[in-house]
Short mmCIF file of C-alpha atoms and ligand atoms in Angstrom, two decimals:
data_model
loop_
_atom_site.label_atom_id
_atom_site.label_comp_id
_atom_site.label_asym_id
_atom_site.label_seq_id
_atom_site.Cartn_x
_atom_site.Cartn_y
_atom_site.Cartn_z
CA ALA H 1 0.92 -38.56 -19.67
CA LEU H 2 1.74 -35.99 -22.32
CA LYS H 3 3.05 -37.14 -25.70
CA LYS H 4 6.03 -35.46 -27.35
CA ARG H 5 3.69 -33.71 -29.77
CA GLN H 6 1.59 -32.26 -26.92
CA VAL H 7 4.70 -31.15 -25.06
CA SER H 8 6.07 -29.31 -28.07
CA ARG H 9 2.72 -27.56 -28.41
CA LEU H 10 2.92 -26.38 -24.79
CA VAL H 11 6.45 -25.15 -25.41
CA ARG H 12 5.35 -23.33 -28.55
CA GLU H 13 2.28 -21.76 -27.00
CA ARG H 14 3.47 -20.96 -23.52
CA LEU H 15 7.14 -19.99 -23.80
CA PRO H 16 8.37 -16.75 -25.36
CA ALA H 17 10.38 -17.12 -28.55
CA SER H 18 13.55 -15.88 -26.82
CA ILE H 19 13.36 -18.72 -24.29
CA ARG H 20 12.65 -21.31 -26.98
CA GLU H 21 15.70 -20.15 -28.92
CA LEU H 22 17.83 -20.20 -25.81
CA LEU H 23 16.80 -23.77 -25.00
CA ALA H 24 17.43 -24.84 -28.60
CA GLY H 25 20.91 -23.29 -28.43
CA MET H 26 21.62 -25.20 -25.22
CA GLY H 27 20.49 -28.39 -26.92
CA GLU H 28 22.88 -27.80 -29.82
CA VAL H 29 25.83 -27.38 -27.50
CA GLY H 30 24.74 -30.54 -25.68
CA ASP H 31 24.67 -32.40 -29.00
CA ALA H 32 28.11 -31.07 -29.93
CA GLN H 33 29.48 -32.29 -26.59
CA ASN H 34 27.46 -35.46 -26.78
CA VAL H 35 25.89 -35.00 -23.35
CA PRO H 36 22.16 -35.27 -22.64
CA ILE H 37 20.69 -32.06 -21.31
CA PHE H 38 17.35 -31.42 -19.57
CA ALA H 39 15.26 -28.55 -18.30
CA VAL H 40 13.98 -29.59 -14.87
CA GLY H 41 12.12 -28.60 -11.74
CA GLY H 42 9.86 -25.59 -11.23
CA PHE H 43 10.27 -24.40 -14.81
CA VAL H 44 8.79 -27.59 -16.25
CA ARG H 45 6.18 -27.85 -13.49
CA ASP H 46 4.94 -24.35 -14.23
CA LEU H 47 5.04 -24.94 -17.97
CA LEU H 48 2.52 -27.74 -17.46
CA LEU H 49 0.47 -25.68 -15.02
CA GLY H 50 0.39 -22.74 -17.43
CA LYS H 51 2.06 -20.40 -14.91
CA GLU H 52 4.80 -18.07 -16.02
CA ASN H 53 8.20 -19.08 -14.65
CA LEU H 54 11.40 -18.08 -16.40
CA ASP H 55 13.77 -19.48 -13.75
CA ILE H 56 15.48 -22.02 -15.93
CA ASP H 57 17.25 -24.93 -14.25
CA LEU H 58 19.17 -27.28 -16.53
CA VAL H 59 20.70 -30.60 -15.62
CA ILE H 60 23.50 -32.07 -17.74
CA GLU H 61 24.11 -35.78 -17.64
CA GLY H 62 27.81 -35.21 -17.45
CA ASP H 63 30.00 -32.29 -16.58
CA GLY H 64 27.76 -29.22 -16.25
CA ILE H 65 30.71 -26.88 -15.79
CA ALA H 66 32.42 -28.00 -19.01
CA PHE H 67 29.07 -27.62 -20.78
CA ALA H 68 28.55 -24.09 -19.46
CA ARG H 69 32.07 -23.07 -20.52
CA GLU H 70 31.52 -24.46 -24.02
CA TYR H 71 28.15 -22.70 -24.30
CA CYS H 72 29.78 -19.39 -23.36
CA ARG H 73 32.55 -19.92 -25.87
CA ARG H 74 29.88 -19.97 -28.58
CA HIS H 75 27.52 -17.29 -27.22
CA PRO H 76 28.04 -13.83 -25.77
CA CYS H 77 27.66 -14.52 -22.06
CA ARG H 78 29.76 -15.24 -19.01
CA VAL H 79 29.85 -18.11 -16.59
CA ARG H 80 30.25 -18.47 -12.84
CA THR H 81 31.15 -21.91 -11.58
CA HIS H 82 31.01 -23.74 -8.27
CA ALA H 83 33.38 -26.64 -8.69
CA LYS H 84 32.48 -28.09 -5.30
CA PHE H 85 28.85 -28.62 -6.33
CA GLY H 86 29.46 -29.19 -10.05
CA THR H 87 27.18 -26.27 -10.83
CA ALA H 88 27.44 -23.18 -13.02
CA VAL H 89 25.42 -20.08 -13.74
CA ILE H 90 25.34 -18.72 -17.28
CA ILE H 91 24.83 -14.96 -17.23
CA PHE H 92 23.64 -13.18 -20.37
CA PRO H 93 24.54 -9.57 -21.19
CA ASP H 94 21.04 -8.40 -20.10
CA GLY H 95 21.48 -10.08 -16.72
CA PHE H 96 19.27 -13.09 -17.50
CA LYS H 97 20.59 -16.21 -15.75
CA VAL H 98 20.37 -19.92 -16.35
CA ASP H 99 21.40 -22.43 -13.68
CA ILE H 100 23.31 -25.50 -14.79
CA ALA H 101 23.83 -28.58 -12.65
CA SER H 102 25.66 -31.82 -13.22
CA ALA H 103 23.48 -34.89 -12.67
CA ARG H 104 24.64 -35.71 -9.25
CA MET H 105 24.50 -37.97 -6.25
CA GLU H 106 24.02 -36.26 -2.95
CA TYR H 107 25.19 -37.67 0.31
CA TYR H 108 23.54 -36.25 3.36
CA HIS H 109 26.03 -36.53 6.20
CA GLU H 110 23.53 -35.30 8.69
CA PRO H 111 19.90 -34.30 8.41
CA GLY H 112 19.65 -30.59 7.67
CA ALA H 113 23.26 -30.32 6.47
CA LEU H 114 24.32 -29.21 3.00
CA PRO H 115 24.83 -32.03 0.50
CA ASN H 116 28.14 -33.10 -1.05
CA VAL H 117 27.96 -33.64 -4.77
CA GLU H 118 29.17 -36.25 -7.20
CA HIS H 119 28.12 -37.09 -10.78
CA ALA H 120 25.30 -39.56 -11.29
CA SER H 121 22.33 -40.01 -13.58
CA ILE H 122 19.39 -37.69 -14.17
CA LYS H 123 16.95 -40.07 -12.53
CA LEU H 124 18.93 -40.13 -9.36
CA ASP H 125 19.16 -36.34 -9.52
CA LEU H 126 15.39 -36.08 -9.78
CA TYR H 127 14.90 -38.62 -7.01
CA ARG H 128 16.77 -36.28 -4.70
CA ARG H 129 14.22 -33.52 -5.17
CA ASP H 130 11.61 -32.39 -2.73
CA PHE H 131 8.25 -33.29 -4.25
CA THR H 132 7.09 -35.37 -7.18
CA ILE H 133 5.70 -32.31 -8.97
CA ASN H 134 9.26 -30.96 -9.18
CA THR H 135 10.72 -34.09 -10.80
CA LEU H 136 9.77 -33.53 -14.41
CA ALA H 137 12.57 -33.25 -16.97
CA LEU H 138 12.21 -31.91 -20.48
CA ALA H 139 14.82 -33.35 -22.85
CA LEU H 140 16.51 -30.62 -24.89
CA ASN H 141 18.64 -32.69 -27.25
CA GLY H 142 19.55 -36.09 -28.61
CA PRO H 143 17.02 -38.65 -29.78
CA GLU H 144 14.64 -37.81 -26.88
CA LYS H 145 14.57 -34.11 -27.69
CA GLY H 146 11.18 -32.62 -26.77
CA ALA H 147 10.11 -35.56 -24.59
CA LEU H 148 8.95 -35.24 -21.02
CA LEU H 149 10.66 -37.62 -18.58
CA ASP H 150 8.35 -38.48 -15.72
CA PHE H 151 9.85 -41.14 -13.49
CA PHE H 152 7.83 -40.51 -10.35
CA GLY H 153 4.25 -39.79 -11.32
CA ALA H 154 4.62 -36.02 -11.44
CA GLN H 155 1.96 -35.52 -14.12
CA ARG H 156 -0.59 -37.55 -12.15
CA ASP H 157 0.12 -35.48 -9.02
CA LEU H 158 -0.13 -32.22 -10.94
CA GLN H 159 -3.50 -33.40 -12.18
CA ASP H 160 -4.64 -34.37 -8.68
CA LYS H 161 -3.17 -31.18 -7.20
CA VAL H 162 -1.30 -33.12 -4.55
CA LEU H 163 2.15 -32.67 -3.02
CA ARG H 164 3.95 -35.89 -2.35
CA VAL H 165 7.50 -36.57 -1.23
CA LEU H 166 9.48 -39.19 -3.12
CA HIS H 167 10.36 -41.44 -0.22
CA ASN H 168 9.75 -41.91 3.49
CA LEU H 169 12.94 -40.28 4.70
CA SER H 170 12.54 -37.11 2.64
CA PHE H 171 11.72 -34.78 5.55
CA VAL H 172 14.37 -36.43 7.69
CA GLU H 173 17.01 -35.87 5.01
CA ASP H 174 16.10 -32.24 4.66
CA SER H 175 13.62 -30.72 7.04
CA THR H 176 13.41 -27.43 5.18
CA ARG H 177 11.08 -29.38 2.88
CA VAL H 178 8.45 -29.07 5.61
CA PHE H 179 8.32 -25.34 4.93
CA ARG H 180 8.55 -25.79 1.16
CA ALA H 181 5.57 -28.17 1.30
CA ILE H 182 3.48 -25.51 3.00
CA ARG H 183 4.61 -22.82 0.58
CA PHE H 184 3.80 -24.86 -2.55
CA GLU H 185 0.53 -26.05 -1.05
CA GLN H 186 -0.75 -22.52 -0.59
CA ARG H 187 0.78 -21.00 -3.68
CA LEU H 188 -0.46 -23.64 -6.11
CA GLY H 189 -3.70 -24.37 -4.30
CA PHE H 190 -2.61 -28.00 -3.88
CA HIS H 191 -2.86 -30.13 -0.76
CA ILE H 192 -0.21 -32.15 1.01
CA GLY H 193 -0.96 -35.84 0.44
CA LEU H 194 -2.16 -37.90 3.39
CA GLN H 195 0.94 -40.05 3.71
CA THR H 196 3.21 -37.08 3.11
CA GLU H 197 1.47 -35.18 5.89
CA GLN H 198 1.96 -38.14 8.21
CA LEU H 199 5.67 -38.22 7.34
CA LEU H 200 5.87 -34.47 7.88
CA ARG H 201 4.22 -34.70 11.29
CA SER H 202 6.44 -37.54 12.38
CA ALA H 203 9.58 -35.68 11.26
CA LEU H 204 8.37 -32.87 13.52
CA ARG H 205 7.69 -35.22 16.43
CA MET H 206 11.12 -36.76 16.09
CA GLY H 207 12.78 -33.36 16.38
CA PHE H 208 14.31 -33.09 12.90
CA VAL H 209 13.01 -29.61 12.24
CA GLU H 210 14.87 -28.38 15.32
CA LYS H 211 18.10 -29.30 13.56
CA VAL H 212 17.54 -26.87 10.70
CA GLY H 213 20.13 -24.12 11.13
CA GLY H 214 18.99 -20.53 11.75
CA PRO H 215 19.91 -19.06 8.34
CA ARG H 216 18.22 -21.89 6.42
CA LEU H 217 15.14 -21.54 8.60
CA PHE H 218 15.14 -17.81 7.96
CA ASN H 219 15.43 -18.40 4.23
CA GLU H 220 12.38 -20.68 4.22
CA LEU H 221 10.36 -18.33 6.40
CA ALA H 222 11.25 -15.35 4.21
CA GLN H 223 10.22 -17.33 1.11
CA ILE H 224 6.84 -17.96 2.69
CA LEU H 225 6.45 -14.31 3.64
CA LYS H 226 7.37 -13.29 0.09
CA GLU H 227 4.34 -15.08 -1.34
CA SER H 228 1.67 -12.65 -2.47
CA ASN H 229 -0.69 -13.63 0.36
CA PRO H 230 1.31 -15.35 3.07
CA LEU H 231 -1.38 -15.66 5.76
CA PRO H 232 -2.81 -19.05 4.70
CA ALA H 233 0.70 -20.55 4.76
CA VAL H 234 1.38 -19.01 8.17
CA GLU H 235 -1.94 -20.42 9.42
CA ARG H 236 -0.92 -23.82 8.12
CA MET H 237 2.42 -23.48 9.93
CA ALA H 238 0.52 -22.72 13.12
CA GLU H 239 -1.82 -25.66 12.58
CA LEU H 240 1.09 -28.06 12.07
CA GLY H 241 2.80 -26.73 15.20
CA LEU H 242 5.74 -25.13 13.39
CA LEU H 243 5.71 -21.67 14.94
CA PRO H 244 7.51 -22.72 18.15
CA TYR H 245 10.45 -23.85 15.99
CA ILE H 246 10.83 -20.26 14.90
CA HIS H 247 10.54 -18.97 18.45
CA SER H 248 9.27 -20.79 21.52
CA ARG H 249 6.81 -18.02 22.32
CA LEU H 250 5.54 -17.42 18.80
CA THR H 251 1.76 -17.93 18.34
CA LEU H 252 -0.89 -16.81 15.89
CA PRO H 253 -3.76 -15.24 17.85
CA PRO H 254 -6.68 -13.61 15.95
CA ARG H 255 -5.08 -10.20 16.54
CA VAL H 256 -2.00 -11.19 14.54
CA LYS H 257 -4.11 -12.71 11.79
CA SER H 258 -6.00 -9.48 11.30
CA LEU H 259 -2.68 -7.64 11.34
CA PHE H 260 -1.66 -9.74 8.32
CA ALA H 261 -4.84 -8.76 6.52
CA GLU H 262 -4.25 -5.07 7.28
CA ALA H 263 -0.59 -5.34 6.24
CA SER H 264 -1.67 -6.86 2.96
CA ARG H 265 -4.02 -3.89 2.38
CA ALA H 266 -1.24 -1.44 3.23
CA ILE H 267 1.25 -3.16 0.92
CA HIS H 268 -1.21 -3.17 -1.97
CA TRP H 269 -1.97 0.47 -1.33
CA TYR H 270 1.76 1.18 -1.48
CA GLU H 271 2.25 -0.81 -4.67
CA LEU H 272 -0.51 1.17 -6.37
CA LEU H 273 1.41 4.37 -5.65
CA TYR H 274 4.15 3.26 -8.07
CA THR H 275 6.79 5.25 -6.24
CA GLY H 276 9.51 3.37 -8.05
CA GLU H 277 10.96 2.50 -4.65
CA PRO H 278 10.36 -1.17 -3.99
CA CYS H 279 9.29 -2.11 -0.48
CA GLN H 280 10.11 -5.41 1.14
CA GLY H 281 6.65 -6.75 1.87
CA TRP H 282 8.06 -9.81 3.60
CA LEU H 283 9.64 -7.57 6.23
CA VAL H 284 6.27 -5.95 6.95
CA TYR H 285 4.76 -9.42 7.39
CA PHE H 286 7.68 -10.47 9.55
CA LEU H 287 6.97 -7.48 11.81
CA CYS H 288 3.33 -8.58 11.97
CA LEU H 289 4.17 -12.20 12.71
CA THR H 290 6.50 -11.24 15.56
CA SER H 291 4.43 -8.32 16.84
CA GLY H 292 3.51 -10.20 20.01
CA LEU H 293 7.13 -10.90 20.99
CA ASP H 294 8.84 -8.60 23.47
CA GLU H 295 11.99 -6.84 22.33
CA GLU H 296 14.32 -9.26 24.00
CA SER H 297 12.68 -12.30 22.39
CA LEU H 298 12.74 -10.66 18.98
CA GLU H 299 16.42 -9.82 19.32
CA GLU H 300 17.12 -13.39 20.31
CA LEU H 301 15.14 -14.57 17.27
CA ASN H 302 16.98 -12.21 14.90
CA ARG H 303 20.31 -13.44 16.21
CA ARG H 304 19.41 -17.10 15.93
CA LEU H 305 17.98 -16.80 12.41
CA GLY H 306 20.99 -14.72 11.38
CA ILE H 307 18.75 -11.99 10.00
CA PRO H 308 20.98 -9.65 7.97
CA SER H 309 22.03 -6.70 10.08
CA ARG H 310 20.72 -4.19 7.52
CA HIS H 311 17.23 -5.11 8.73
CA GLY H 312 18.26 -4.64 12.36
CA VAL H 313 17.27 -0.99 12.61
CA ILE H 314 13.75 -1.63 11.35
CA LEU H 315 13.28 -4.66 13.59
CA GLY H 316 14.70 -2.82 16.60
CA GLU H 317 14.45 0.95 17.01
CA GLN H 318 11.87 1.54 14.31
CA ARG H 319 9.58 -1.22 15.55
CA ARG H 320 9.72 0.30 19.04
CA GLU H 321 8.96 3.72 17.58
CA VAL H 322 6.00 2.37 15.59
CA HIS H 323 4.51 0.82 18.73
CA ARG H 324 4.92 4.15 20.55
CA LEU H 325 3.52 6.21 17.66
CA GLN H 326 0.48 3.99 17.36
CA ARG H 327 -0.49 4.72 20.97
CA PHE H 328 0.37 8.39 20.62
CA PHE H 329 -1.61 8.84 17.38
CA GLU H 330 -4.64 7.04 18.76
CA ARG H 331 -4.55 9.17 21.90
CA ARG H 332 -4.46 12.31 19.80
CA TRP H 333 -7.33 11.05 17.71
CA GLY H 334 -9.28 10.24 20.90
CA ARG H 335 -8.87 13.84 22.00
CA GLY H 336 -9.96 15.11 18.62
CA ARG H 337 -6.55 16.65 17.96
CA PRO H 338 -5.21 15.42 14.63
CA LEU H 339 -1.48 15.83 14.07
CA ARG H 340 -0.46 18.85 12.07
CA PRO H 341 1.60 18.26 8.91
CA VAL H 342 4.75 19.57 10.61
CA GLU H 343 4.31 17.08 13.44
CA LEU H 344 3.58 14.21 11.08
CA HIS H 345 6.66 15.05 9.07
CA ALA H 346 8.88 15.25 12.14
CA ARG H 347 7.71 11.92 13.53
CA LEU H 348 7.32 9.84 10.40
CA SER H 349 10.25 11.00 8.27
CA PRO H 350 12.81 8.86 10.09
CA LEU H 351 10.84 5.66 9.43
CA ALA H 352 11.55 3.23 6.60
CA THR H 353 8.67 2.44 4.24
CA GLU H 354 8.33 -1.03 5.80
CA ALA H 355 7.95 0.49 9.26
CA LEU H 356 5.34 2.95 7.99
CA LEU H 357 3.32 0.16 6.39
CA TYR H 358 3.54 -1.78 9.64
CA LEU H 359 2.23 1.30 11.45
CA MET H 360 -0.65 1.53 8.96
CA ALA H 361 -1.45 -2.11 9.60
CA ARG H 362 -1.41 -1.64 13.37
CA VAL H 363 -3.72 1.35 13.73
CA ASP H 364 -7.30 0.15 13.70
CA ASN H 365 -8.77 3.49 12.84
CA ASP H 366 -9.29 4.73 9.31
CA GLU H 367 -8.69 8.35 10.15
CA VAL H 368 -5.37 7.75 11.89
CA ARG H 369 -4.36 5.51 9.02
CA SER H 370 -5.14 8.35 6.63
CA TRP H 371 -2.71 10.59 8.56
CA VAL H 372 0.04 8.11 7.72
CA SER H 373 -0.98 7.77 4.07
CA TYR H 374 -1.25 11.54 3.83
CA PHE H 375 2.29 11.86 5.14
CA TYR H 376 3.49 9.35 2.60
CA THR H 377 1.81 10.84 -0.44
CA ALA H 378 1.95 14.55 0.36
CA LEU H 379 4.62 15.33 2.94
CA ARG H 380 7.43 12.83 2.78
CA LYS H 381 9.24 14.38 -0.15
CA ALA H 382 8.51 17.96 0.83
CA ALA H 383 11.58 20.22 0.68
CA PRO H 384 12.26 23.94 0.26
CA LEU H 385 12.59 25.08 -3.34
CA LEU H 386 15.34 27.59 -2.55
CA SER H 387 18.86 26.27 -2.37
CA GLY H 388 21.84 27.51 -0.38
CA ASP H 389 23.19 29.23 -3.49
CA GLU H 390 19.96 31.14 -3.92
CA LEU H 391 20.03 32.26 -0.31
CA LYS H 392 23.51 33.56 -0.96
CA ALA H 393 22.28 35.39 -4.05
CA LEU H 394 19.64 37.02 -1.86
CA GLY H 395 22.48 38.47 0.16
CA ILE H 396 22.49 36.17 3.18
CA PRO H 397 26.03 35.26 4.16
CA PRO H 398 26.56 31.47 4.40
CA GLY H 399 26.59 30.16 7.96
CA PRO H 400 24.59 28.25 10.57
CA LEU H 401 21.60 30.51 9.86
CA TYR H 402 21.00 28.59 6.61
CA LYS H 403 19.86 25.54 8.50
CA LYS H 404 17.31 27.58 10.38
CA ILE H 405 16.06 29.28 7.21
CA LEU H 406 15.66 25.99 5.37
CA LYS H 407 13.78 24.55 8.36
CA THR H 408 11.50 27.59 8.38
CA LEU H 409 10.87 27.18 4.67
CA LEU H 410 10.12 23.47 5.07
CA ASP H 411 7.66 24.13 7.92
CA ALA H 412 5.96 26.86 5.88
CA ARG H 413 5.67 24.44 2.96
CA LEU H 414 4.26 21.66 5.15
CA ASN H 415 1.72 24.10 6.61
CA GLY H 416 0.71 25.28 3.17
CA LYS H 417 2.00 28.79 3.81
CA VAL H 418 4.24 28.83 0.74
CA ALA H 419 3.71 27.22 -2.64
CA SER H 420 6.08 28.82 -5.12
CA ARG H 421 9.68 29.94 -5.23
CA GLU H 422 8.45 33.56 -5.07
CA ASP H 423 6.51 32.81 -1.86
CA GLU H 424 9.71 31.46 -0.34
CA ILE H 425 11.72 34.51 -1.37
CA VAL H 426 9.13 36.81 0.16
CA LEU H 427 9.20 34.79 3.38
CA VAL H 428 13.00 34.82 3.58
CA LYS H 429 13.16 38.55 2.96
CA LYS H 430 10.52 39.25 5.58
CA ARG H 431 11.98 37.06 8.28
CA PHE H 432 15.71 37.00 7.70
CA LEU H 433 16.71 40.15 5.80
CA LYS H 434 16.83 43.52 7.49
CA PRO H 435 15.06 46.11 5.33
P1 ATP Q 1 10.09 -21.06 -6.92
O1 ATP Q 1 9.12 -20.65 -7.94
O2 ATP Q 1 9.68 -20.77 -5.53
O3 ATP Q 1 11.50 -20.64 -7.22
P2 ATP Q 1 11.04 -23.65 -7.61
O4 ATP Q 1 10.35 -24.96 -7.74
O5 ATP Q 1 11.73 -23.11 -8.81
O6 ATP Q 1 10.01 -22.65 -7.00
P3 ATP Q 1 13.51 -23.43 -6.13
O7 ATP Q 1 13.57 -23.16 -4.67
O8 ATP Q 1 13.98 -22.40 -7.08
O9 ATP Q 1 12.00 -23.83 -6.39
O10 ATP Q 1 14.24 -24.79 -6.39
C1 ATP Q 1 14.50 -25.28 -7.69
C2 ATP Q 1 14.32 -26.79 -7.71
O11 ATP Q 1 15.26 -27.39 -6.82
C3 ATP Q 1 12.94 -27.19 -7.23
O12 ATP Q 1 12.06 -27.41 -8.30
C4 ATP Q 1 13.18 -28.44 -6.42
O13 ATP Q 1 12.95 -29.59 -7.17
C5 ATP Q 1 14.65 -28.41 -6.06
N1 ATP Q 1 14.80 -28.13 -4.62
C6 ATP Q 1 14.92 -26.93 -4.03
N2 ATP Q 1 15.05 -27.06 -2.69
C7 ATP Q 1 15.03 -28.37 -2.44
C8 ATP Q 1 15.13 -29.15 -1.25
N3 ATP Q 1 15.26 -28.59 -0.05
N4 ATP Q 1 15.10 -30.48 -1.38
C9 ATP Q 1 14.98 -31.05 -2.59
N5 ATP Q 1 14.86 -30.39 -3.73
C10 ATP Q 1 14.89 -29.06 -3.68
#
């Protein structure tokens, strides 16, 4: 176990000065209020693992909301509180956030339900957590300042790279931990301990995972799909028999696995373009995972998981269109008739980036894939250089004709017939102005 001296060295070497100052400031307010305050959870875990993690979770042995208010009285920041849970979020002017909780006792009325909260000690708070590796607490003030509290063997398990639950009913209390176990296992390169895996499997057998509500299930699944390479975790879900809990007909055949690999290539390709427009990789992977489901099953799944309706268009119409386009493009390729830029533009422009990346993942033909990437890099943003005002200045009276002219100019641009503003003016004069 790490000594205070070793811990302060880790803090000094691995945390940026701004974070160290922030934690010191929190400690001072804790001292002034005479309440013990701790950094806990993933932040401390990752500090020991040497992984960057600036999601700071603090636990106050006392009233976290009163603490947060006092901190914000002394520092330029604002606070958002949730009295029901005894939690607060401190929000700094640059948007940086720190979560504050009151050391609490949680009563689980029913497995899978949200906990009620009441004050209790830090140890009890840590005991309520998912895995031992998340139970470390770093004292920020008082006589213990700088010490690592390790009640449940977290340091040993970090060393052994093993995920263990804290007690036998852990998965029964909260079955979303099944998914969290898989996510941490793959992300950290750990393995689920033998006994923990037995508990996990028996929670599955006893039907507790079925009780997890749709939105919570969706949240866990999305978290897994947001990992940088989600396939190993999805394979582990399949191996443990979890996919049918997402949808009764969901499986992971080799075809879908290779789709994940292709999607990962497409997403990396996209990220290297630095378009400044973020894409939701998890949505691309979700399309891959559910690619074998018919439309009706997918709709049913979306409804049950409560998938936000803003994703509905991509998961519905656009998915259907991608499946159609894939067949169409491959037929055209088979006949040796590549799509012309105008055709590519017309067919691909309506699709969201996520749908395009899904299309790239689906086509198993480098040339067809290059049509899609060509569209994205060269055609997607194509637009006429002349504006309506300039057409007017050329002596064309405003009216429905403008739409036709702009379409003509766009097509000419896509076909490489015009490059400059002058080219466009010449074209407009030739085609739309009587001499
Ligand atoms: P990530 O890097 O994915 O955010 P994290 O460890 O910070 O990992 P969070 O989901 O942000 O995970 O949760 C913060 C802390 O809250 C965790 O360290 C964990 O101890 C605790 N926690 C979260 N979900 C649960 C749960 N379902 N049951 C018990 N404890 C949980």
